[in-house]
Short mmCIF file of C-alpha atoms and ligand atoms in Angstrom, two decimals:
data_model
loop_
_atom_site.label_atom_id
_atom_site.label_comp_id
_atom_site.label_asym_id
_atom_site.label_seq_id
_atom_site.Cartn_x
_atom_site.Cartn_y
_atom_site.Cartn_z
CA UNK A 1 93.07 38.23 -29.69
CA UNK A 2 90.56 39.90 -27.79
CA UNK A 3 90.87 44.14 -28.46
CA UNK A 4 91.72 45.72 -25.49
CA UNK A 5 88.11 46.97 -25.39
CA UNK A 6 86.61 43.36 -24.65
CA UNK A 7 89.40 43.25 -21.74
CA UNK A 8 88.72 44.34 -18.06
CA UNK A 9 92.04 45.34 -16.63
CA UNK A 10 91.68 46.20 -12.69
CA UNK A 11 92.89 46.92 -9.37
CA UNK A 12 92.96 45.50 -5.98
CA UNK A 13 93.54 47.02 -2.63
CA UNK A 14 93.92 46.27 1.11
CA UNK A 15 91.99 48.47 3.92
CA UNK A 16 95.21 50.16 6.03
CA UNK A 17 95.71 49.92 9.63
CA UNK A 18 96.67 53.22 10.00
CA UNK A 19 96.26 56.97 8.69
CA UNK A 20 99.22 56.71 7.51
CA UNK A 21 98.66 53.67 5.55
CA UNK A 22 95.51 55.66 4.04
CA UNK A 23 97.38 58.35 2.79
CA UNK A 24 99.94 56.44 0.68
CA UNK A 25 96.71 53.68 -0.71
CA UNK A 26 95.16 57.60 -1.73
CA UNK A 27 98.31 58.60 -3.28
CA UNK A 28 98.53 55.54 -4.75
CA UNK A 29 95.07 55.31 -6.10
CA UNK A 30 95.47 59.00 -7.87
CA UNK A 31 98.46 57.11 -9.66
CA UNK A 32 96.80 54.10 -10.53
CA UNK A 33 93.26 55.78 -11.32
CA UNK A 34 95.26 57.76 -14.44
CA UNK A 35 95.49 55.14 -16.53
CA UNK A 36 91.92 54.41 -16.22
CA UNK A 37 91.15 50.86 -14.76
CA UNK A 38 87.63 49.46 -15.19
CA UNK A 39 87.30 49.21 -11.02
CA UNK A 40 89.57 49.07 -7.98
CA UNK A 41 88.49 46.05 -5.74
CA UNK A 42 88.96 46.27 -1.22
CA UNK A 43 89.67 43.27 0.21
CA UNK A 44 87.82 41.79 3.26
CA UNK A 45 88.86 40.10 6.29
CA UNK A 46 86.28 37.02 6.89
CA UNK A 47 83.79 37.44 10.12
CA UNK A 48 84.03 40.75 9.77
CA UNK A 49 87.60 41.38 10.94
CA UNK A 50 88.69 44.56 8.63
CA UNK A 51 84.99 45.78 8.16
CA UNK A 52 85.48 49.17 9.24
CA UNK A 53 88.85 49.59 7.60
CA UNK A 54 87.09 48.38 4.25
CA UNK A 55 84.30 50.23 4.55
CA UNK A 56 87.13 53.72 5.06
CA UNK A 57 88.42 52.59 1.53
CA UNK A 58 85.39 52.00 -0.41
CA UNK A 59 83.81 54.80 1.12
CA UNK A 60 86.84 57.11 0.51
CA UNK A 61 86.76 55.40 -3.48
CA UNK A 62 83.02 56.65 -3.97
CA UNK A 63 83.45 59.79 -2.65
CA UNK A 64 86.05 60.26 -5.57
CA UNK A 65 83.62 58.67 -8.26
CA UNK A 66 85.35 56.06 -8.80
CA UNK A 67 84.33 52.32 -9.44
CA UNK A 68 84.62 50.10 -6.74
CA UNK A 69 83.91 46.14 -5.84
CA UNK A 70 84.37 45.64 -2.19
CA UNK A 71 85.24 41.69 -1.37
CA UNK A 72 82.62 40.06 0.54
CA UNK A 73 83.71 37.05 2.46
CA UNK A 74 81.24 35.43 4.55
CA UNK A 75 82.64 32.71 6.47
CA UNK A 76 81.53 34.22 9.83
CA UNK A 77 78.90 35.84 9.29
CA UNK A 78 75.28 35.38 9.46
CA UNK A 79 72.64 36.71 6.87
CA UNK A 80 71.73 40.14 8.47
CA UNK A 81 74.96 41.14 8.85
CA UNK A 82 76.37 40.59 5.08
CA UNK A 83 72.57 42.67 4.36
CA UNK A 84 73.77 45.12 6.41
CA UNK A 85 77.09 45.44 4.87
CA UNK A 86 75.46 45.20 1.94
CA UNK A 87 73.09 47.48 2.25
CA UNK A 88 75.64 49.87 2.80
CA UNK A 89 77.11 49.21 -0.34
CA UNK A 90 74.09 49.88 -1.82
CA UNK A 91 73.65 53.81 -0.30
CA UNK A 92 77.18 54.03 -2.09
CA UNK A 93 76.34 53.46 -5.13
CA UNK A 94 78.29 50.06 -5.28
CA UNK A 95 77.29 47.54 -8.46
CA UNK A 96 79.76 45.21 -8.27
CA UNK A 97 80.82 42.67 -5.63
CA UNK A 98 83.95 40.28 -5.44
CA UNK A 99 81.82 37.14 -3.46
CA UNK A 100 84.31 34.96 -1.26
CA UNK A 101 84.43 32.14 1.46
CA UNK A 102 87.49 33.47 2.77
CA UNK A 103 89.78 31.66 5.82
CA UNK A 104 88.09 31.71 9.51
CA UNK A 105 91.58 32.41 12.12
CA UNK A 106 92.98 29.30 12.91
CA UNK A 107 90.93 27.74 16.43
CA UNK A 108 87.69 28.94 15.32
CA UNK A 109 85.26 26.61 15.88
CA UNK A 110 82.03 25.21 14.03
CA UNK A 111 79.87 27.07 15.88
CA UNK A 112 81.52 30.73 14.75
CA UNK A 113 81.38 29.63 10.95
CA UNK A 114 77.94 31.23 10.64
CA UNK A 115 75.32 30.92 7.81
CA UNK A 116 77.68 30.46 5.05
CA UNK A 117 80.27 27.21 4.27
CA UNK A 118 81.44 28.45 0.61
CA UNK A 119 80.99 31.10 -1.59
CA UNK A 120 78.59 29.27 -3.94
CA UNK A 121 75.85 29.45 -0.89
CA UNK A 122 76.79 33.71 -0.60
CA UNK A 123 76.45 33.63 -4.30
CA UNK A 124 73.30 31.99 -4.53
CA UNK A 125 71.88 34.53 -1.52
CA UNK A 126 72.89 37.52 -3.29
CA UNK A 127 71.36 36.52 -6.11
CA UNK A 128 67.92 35.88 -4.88
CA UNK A 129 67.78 38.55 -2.11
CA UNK A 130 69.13 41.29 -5.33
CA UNK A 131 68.60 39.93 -8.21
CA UNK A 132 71.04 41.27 -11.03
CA UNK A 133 71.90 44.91 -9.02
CA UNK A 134 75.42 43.73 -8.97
CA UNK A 135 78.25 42.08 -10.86
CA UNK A 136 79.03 39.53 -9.03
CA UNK A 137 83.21 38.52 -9.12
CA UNK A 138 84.37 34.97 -7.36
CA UNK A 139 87.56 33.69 -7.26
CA UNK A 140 89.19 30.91 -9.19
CA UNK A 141 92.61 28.25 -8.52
CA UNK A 142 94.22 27.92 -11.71
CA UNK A 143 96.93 25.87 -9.15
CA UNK A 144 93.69 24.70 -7.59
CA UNK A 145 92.76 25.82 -4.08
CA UNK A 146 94.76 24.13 -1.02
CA UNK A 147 91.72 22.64 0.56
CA UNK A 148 90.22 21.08 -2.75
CA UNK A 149 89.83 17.72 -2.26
CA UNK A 150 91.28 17.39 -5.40
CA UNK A 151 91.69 19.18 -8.90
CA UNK A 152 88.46 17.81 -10.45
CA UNK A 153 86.20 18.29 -7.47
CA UNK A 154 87.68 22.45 -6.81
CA UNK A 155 86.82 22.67 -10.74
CA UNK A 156 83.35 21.29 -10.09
CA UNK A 157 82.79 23.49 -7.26
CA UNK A 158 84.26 26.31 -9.32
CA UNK A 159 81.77 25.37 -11.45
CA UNK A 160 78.96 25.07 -8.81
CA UNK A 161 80.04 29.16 -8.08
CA UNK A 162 79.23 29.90 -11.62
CA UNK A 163 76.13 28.10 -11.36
CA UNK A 164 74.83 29.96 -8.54
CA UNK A 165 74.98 33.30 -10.62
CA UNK A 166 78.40 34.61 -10.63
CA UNK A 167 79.39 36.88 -13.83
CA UNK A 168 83.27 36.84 -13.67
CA UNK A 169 85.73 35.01 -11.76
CA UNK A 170 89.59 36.49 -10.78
CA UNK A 171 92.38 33.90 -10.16
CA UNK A 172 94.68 33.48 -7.10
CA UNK A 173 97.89 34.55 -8.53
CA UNK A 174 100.36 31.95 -10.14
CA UNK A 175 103.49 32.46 -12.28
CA UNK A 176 102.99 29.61 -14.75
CA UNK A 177 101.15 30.64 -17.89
CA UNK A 178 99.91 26.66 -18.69
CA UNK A 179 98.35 26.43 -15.76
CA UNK A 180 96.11 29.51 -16.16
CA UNK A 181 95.74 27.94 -19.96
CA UNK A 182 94.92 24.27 -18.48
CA UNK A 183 92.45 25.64 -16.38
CA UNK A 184 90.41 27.89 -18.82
CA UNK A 185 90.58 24.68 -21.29
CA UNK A 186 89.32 23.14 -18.36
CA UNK A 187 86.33 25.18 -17.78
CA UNK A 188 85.26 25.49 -21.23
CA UNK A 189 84.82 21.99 -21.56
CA UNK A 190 83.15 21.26 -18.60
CA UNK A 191 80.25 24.57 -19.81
CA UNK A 192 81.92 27.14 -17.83
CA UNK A 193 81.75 30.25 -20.07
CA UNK A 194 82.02 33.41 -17.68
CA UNK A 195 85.38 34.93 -18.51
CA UNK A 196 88.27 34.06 -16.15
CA UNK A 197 90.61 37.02 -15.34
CA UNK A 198 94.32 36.10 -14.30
CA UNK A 199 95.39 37.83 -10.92
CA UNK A 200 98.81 39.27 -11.60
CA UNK A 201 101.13 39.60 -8.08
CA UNK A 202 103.76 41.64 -9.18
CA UNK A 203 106.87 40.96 -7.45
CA UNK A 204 109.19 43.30 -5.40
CA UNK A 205 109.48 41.86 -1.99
CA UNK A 206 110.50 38.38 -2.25
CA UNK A 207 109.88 37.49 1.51
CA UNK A 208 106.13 38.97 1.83
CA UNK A 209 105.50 37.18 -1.96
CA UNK A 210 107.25 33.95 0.37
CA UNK A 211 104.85 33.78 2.95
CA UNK A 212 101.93 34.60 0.97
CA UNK A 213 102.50 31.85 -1.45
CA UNK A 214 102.64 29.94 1.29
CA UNK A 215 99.74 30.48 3.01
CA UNK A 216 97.43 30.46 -0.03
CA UNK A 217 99.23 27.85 -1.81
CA UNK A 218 100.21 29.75 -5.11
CA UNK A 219 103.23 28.31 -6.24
CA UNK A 220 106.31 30.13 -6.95
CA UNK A 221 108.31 28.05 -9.77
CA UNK A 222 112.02 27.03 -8.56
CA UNK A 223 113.87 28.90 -10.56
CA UNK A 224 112.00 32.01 -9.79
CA UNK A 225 112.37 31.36 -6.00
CA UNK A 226 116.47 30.23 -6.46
CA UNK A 227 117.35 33.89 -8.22
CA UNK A 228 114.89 35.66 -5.55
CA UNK A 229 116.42 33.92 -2.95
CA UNK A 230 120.22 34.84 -4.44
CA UNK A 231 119.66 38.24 -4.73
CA UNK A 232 119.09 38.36 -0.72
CA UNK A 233 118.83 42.62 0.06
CA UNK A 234 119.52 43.47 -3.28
CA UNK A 235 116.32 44.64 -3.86
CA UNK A 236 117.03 46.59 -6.86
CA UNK A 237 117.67 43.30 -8.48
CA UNK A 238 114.54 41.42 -7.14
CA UNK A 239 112.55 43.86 -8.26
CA UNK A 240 114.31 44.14 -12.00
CA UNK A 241 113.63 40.52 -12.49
CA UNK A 242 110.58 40.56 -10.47
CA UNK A 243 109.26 42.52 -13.25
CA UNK A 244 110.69 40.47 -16.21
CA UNK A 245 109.13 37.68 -14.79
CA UNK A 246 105.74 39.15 -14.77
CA UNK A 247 106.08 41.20 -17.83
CA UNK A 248 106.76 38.36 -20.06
CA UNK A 249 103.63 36.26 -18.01
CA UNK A 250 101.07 39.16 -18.81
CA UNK A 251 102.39 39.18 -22.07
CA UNK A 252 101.73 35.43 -22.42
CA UNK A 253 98.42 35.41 -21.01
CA UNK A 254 97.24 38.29 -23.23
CA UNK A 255 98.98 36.65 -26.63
CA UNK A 256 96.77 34.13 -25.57
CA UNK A 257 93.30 35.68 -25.53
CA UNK A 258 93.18 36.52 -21.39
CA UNK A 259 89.91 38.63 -20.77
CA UNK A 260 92.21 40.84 -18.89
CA UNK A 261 93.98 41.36 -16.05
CA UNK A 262 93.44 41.74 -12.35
CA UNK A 263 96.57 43.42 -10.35
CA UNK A 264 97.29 42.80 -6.99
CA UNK A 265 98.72 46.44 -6.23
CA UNK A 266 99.70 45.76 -2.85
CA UNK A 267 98.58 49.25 -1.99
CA UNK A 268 101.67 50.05 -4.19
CA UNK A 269 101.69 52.47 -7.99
CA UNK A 270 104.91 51.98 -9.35
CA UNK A 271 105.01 48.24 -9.90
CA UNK A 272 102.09 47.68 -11.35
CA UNK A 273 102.30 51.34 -13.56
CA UNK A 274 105.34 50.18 -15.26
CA UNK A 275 104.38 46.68 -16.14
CA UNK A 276 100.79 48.49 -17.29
CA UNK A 277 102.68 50.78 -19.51
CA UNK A 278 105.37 48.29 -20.75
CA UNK A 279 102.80 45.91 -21.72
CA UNK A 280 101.37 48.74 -23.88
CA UNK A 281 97.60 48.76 -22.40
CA UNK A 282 95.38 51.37 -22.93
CA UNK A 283 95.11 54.42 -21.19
CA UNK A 284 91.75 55.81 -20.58
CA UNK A 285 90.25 58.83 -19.70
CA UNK A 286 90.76 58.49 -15.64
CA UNK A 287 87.32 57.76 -13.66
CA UNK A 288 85.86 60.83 -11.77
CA UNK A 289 87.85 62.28 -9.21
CA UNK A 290 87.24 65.14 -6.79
P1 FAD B 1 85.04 28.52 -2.08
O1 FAD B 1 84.73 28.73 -3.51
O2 FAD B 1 83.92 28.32 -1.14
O3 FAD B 1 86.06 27.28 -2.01
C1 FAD B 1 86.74 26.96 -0.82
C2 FAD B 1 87.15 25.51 -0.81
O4 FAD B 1 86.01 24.69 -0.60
C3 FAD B 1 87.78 24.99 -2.11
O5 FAD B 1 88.72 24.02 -1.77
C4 FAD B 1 86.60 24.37 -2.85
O6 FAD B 1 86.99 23.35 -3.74
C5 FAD B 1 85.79 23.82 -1.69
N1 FAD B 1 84.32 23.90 -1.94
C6 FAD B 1 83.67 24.91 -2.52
N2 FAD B 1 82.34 24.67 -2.56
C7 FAD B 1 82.18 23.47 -1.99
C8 FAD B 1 81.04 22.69 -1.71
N3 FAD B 1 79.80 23.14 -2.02
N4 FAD B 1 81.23 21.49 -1.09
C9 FAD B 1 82.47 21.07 -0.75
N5 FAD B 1 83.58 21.78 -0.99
C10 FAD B 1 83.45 22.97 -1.59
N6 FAD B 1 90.00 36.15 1.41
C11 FAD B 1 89.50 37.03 2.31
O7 FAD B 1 89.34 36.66 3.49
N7 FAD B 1 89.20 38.30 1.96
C12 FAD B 1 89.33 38.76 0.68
O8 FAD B 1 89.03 39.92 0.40
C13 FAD B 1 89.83 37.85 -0.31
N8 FAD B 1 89.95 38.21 -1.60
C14 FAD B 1 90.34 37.28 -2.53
C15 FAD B 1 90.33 37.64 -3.90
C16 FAD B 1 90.69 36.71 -4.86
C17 FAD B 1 90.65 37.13 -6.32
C18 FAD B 1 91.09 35.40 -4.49
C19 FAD B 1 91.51 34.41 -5.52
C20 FAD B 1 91.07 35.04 -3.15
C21 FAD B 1 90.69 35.96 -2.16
N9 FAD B 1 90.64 35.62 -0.81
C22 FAD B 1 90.16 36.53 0.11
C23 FAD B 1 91.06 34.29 -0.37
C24 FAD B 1 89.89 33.32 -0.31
O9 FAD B 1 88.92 33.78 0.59
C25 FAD B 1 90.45 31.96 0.14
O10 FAD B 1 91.19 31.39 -0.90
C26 FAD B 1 89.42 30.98 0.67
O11 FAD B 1 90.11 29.88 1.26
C27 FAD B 1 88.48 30.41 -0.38
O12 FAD B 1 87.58 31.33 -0.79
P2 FAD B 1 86.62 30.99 -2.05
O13 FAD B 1 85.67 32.09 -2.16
O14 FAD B 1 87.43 30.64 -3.22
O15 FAD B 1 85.91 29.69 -1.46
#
C-alpha cells in the first residue's frame, strides 16, 4: 500500500449563489482546511456561466493561503477568454488546474460551442501556451462517461487527455469498488501511468445524490438506492448508512493501493470530516490561513 504520504487526499467545492451560501462554504472550508488537504478544487460552469461566482471562491481561497485548483471547462469559450481567466489565475498565485469539457445547456447550438470540442484540445493549449506552470487535473469515467461511444473508445480518449499533458486525473463518483479497479487495470495496460484519484460523493441527501446520478450517469447500485429510497425523510438513517456505504468503499479503494482520494464536499464539513477521521487519514498541519 501506498503510505499516506504518496496519497493526495482533496477537496472540491461549488461557487454559491448567494452571501449566504459564501458564508457557510467559508465556515466550511475553516473545518475542512484543519485536517490539512493537499488543495480544495471550485467548480466551473461551461461558457462561462458561474465565472464570477468561481472566481469569489478561489479568490476568497488565496487570500487565506490556501491551495487551490479552479475547474476550467471550456466548451463555450474561445481562446482569449480561458487566457483571460487564466491569466487571472495566474496573478493569484494558482499552479494547479482541474481541465474539463464540461456540458453546454441543453439548445445550444454548434455555433456557441467555441474553440474547444473536449478537454484533450484545452489540455493540449494549456500546455503549449504555459508550459509546465501548472498541474494539470482531468477527469476520468470509471462507469465510463454517458456520451462515450463506447467503453473502449472513452478509455482511448481518456487516454488521448493524458497524452496531451495532463498530470493526474479525478473520477466521476461511483459506488462500486471493481469498477474503479477495472478501470485502473485498464489504463495500465493500455500505458496510462498518471495516477487516477477516486471521487468520493458522500451521501446524505438521497434525492440531490438521485438526480445527480442521473444526469452524469454515475450509477447508484440497487440495493443502495432500495434502502435510500425506504428510509424516505428519515434522514438520520440515510445519512447513517450513507456513510457505511462510503466508509467501507474508501476503505476498499485505499486497501487497494488508491493514490488518494478526491471528496465531493458539497460545500458541506461534517460528512466528509467524519468519514476522513474514521478512515484514520492523516492530519496535517492546516494550510495558511488569515
Ligand atoms: P472529455 O474528456 O472531452 O470527454 C467528453 C466525451 O467526449 C466523452 O464521452 C469522451 O469519450 C468523448 N471524447 C473525448 N475526446 C474525444 C475526441 N477527441 N473525439 C471524440 N470523442 C471524444 N463540469 C463542469 O461544467 N464544470 C466543472 O467544474 C466540472 N467538474 C468536474 C470534475 C470532475 C472530477 C469530473 C469527473 C467531472 C466534472 N464536470 C464538470 C463534468 C464534466 O464536465 C462532464 O462530465 C463533461 O460531459 C465531460 O467533461 P470531460 O472533461 O470529461 O470531457
Amino acid at each position: 500500500m501506498n503510505t499516506p504520504h504518496q496519497q493526495t487526499f482533496s477537496f472540491e467545492l461549488f461557487p454559491p449563489k448567494t452571501s449566504e451560501g459564501m458564508d457557510k462554504l467559508k465556515t466550511a472550508v475553516k473545518r475542512l482546511n484543519a485536517v490539512g488537504p493537499r488543495y480544495f478544487s471550485c467548480t466551473y460552469g461551461a461558457g462561462g456561466s458561474t465565472r464570477a461566482r468561481t472566481f469569489a471562491t478561489v479568490d476568497w481561497l488565496r487570500a487565506q493561503g490556501i491551495a487551490t485548483a479552479p475547474h476550467l471547462a471550456c466548451i463555450g469559450s474561445e481562446k482569449d477568454e480561458i487566457r483571460d481567466i487564466v491569466g487571472h489565475y495566474i496573478e493569484h498565485g494558482i499552479d494547479r488546474l482541474v481541465a474539463l469539457r464540461g456540458d453546454m445547456p441543453s439548445g445550444m447550438g454548434r455555433a456557441g460551442l467555441g474553440t474547444f470540442r473536449y478537454a484533450n484540445e484545452l489540455v493540449a493549449f494549456l500546455r503549449e501556451e504555459y508550459g509546465d506552470r501548472f498541474t494539470i487535473e482531468v477527469a476520468a469515467y470509471p462507469e465510463f462517461h454517458p456520451q462515450a461511444r463506447n467503453a473502449q473508445a472513452d478509455l482511448e480518449n481518456f487516454k488521448r487527455k493524458v497524452e496531451a499533458g495532463a498530470d493526474t486525473a479525478i473520477t466521476q463518483y461511483f459506488y462500486s469498488a471493481e469498477a474503479y479497479f477495472w478501470f485502473v487495470e485498464e489504463c495500465q495496460r493500455m500505458g496510462i501511468e498518471v495516477p487516477i484519484i477516486p471521487g468520493v460523493m458522500p451521501i446524505s441527501n438521497y434525492a440531490q445524490l438521485a438526480r445527480f446520478s442521473d444526469a452524469c450517469g454515475a450509477e447508484i447500485p440497487r440495493w443502495i438506492r432500495k434502502r435510500l429510497e425506504g428510509y424516505g425523510d428519515d434522514t438520520a438513517s440515510i445519512r447513517s448508512f450513507g456513510h457505511e456505504v462510503v466508509l467501507e468503499l474508501c476503505q476498499r479503494l485505499l486497501d487497494g493501493d488508491a493514490p488518494g482520494l478526491h471528496f465531493y464536499t458539497m460545500n458541506q464539513s461534517a460528512p466528509t470530516l467524519k468519514l476522513w477521521r474514521e478512515l484514520g487519514l492523516p492530519e496535517t498541519r492546516p494550510q495558511a490561513q488569515s
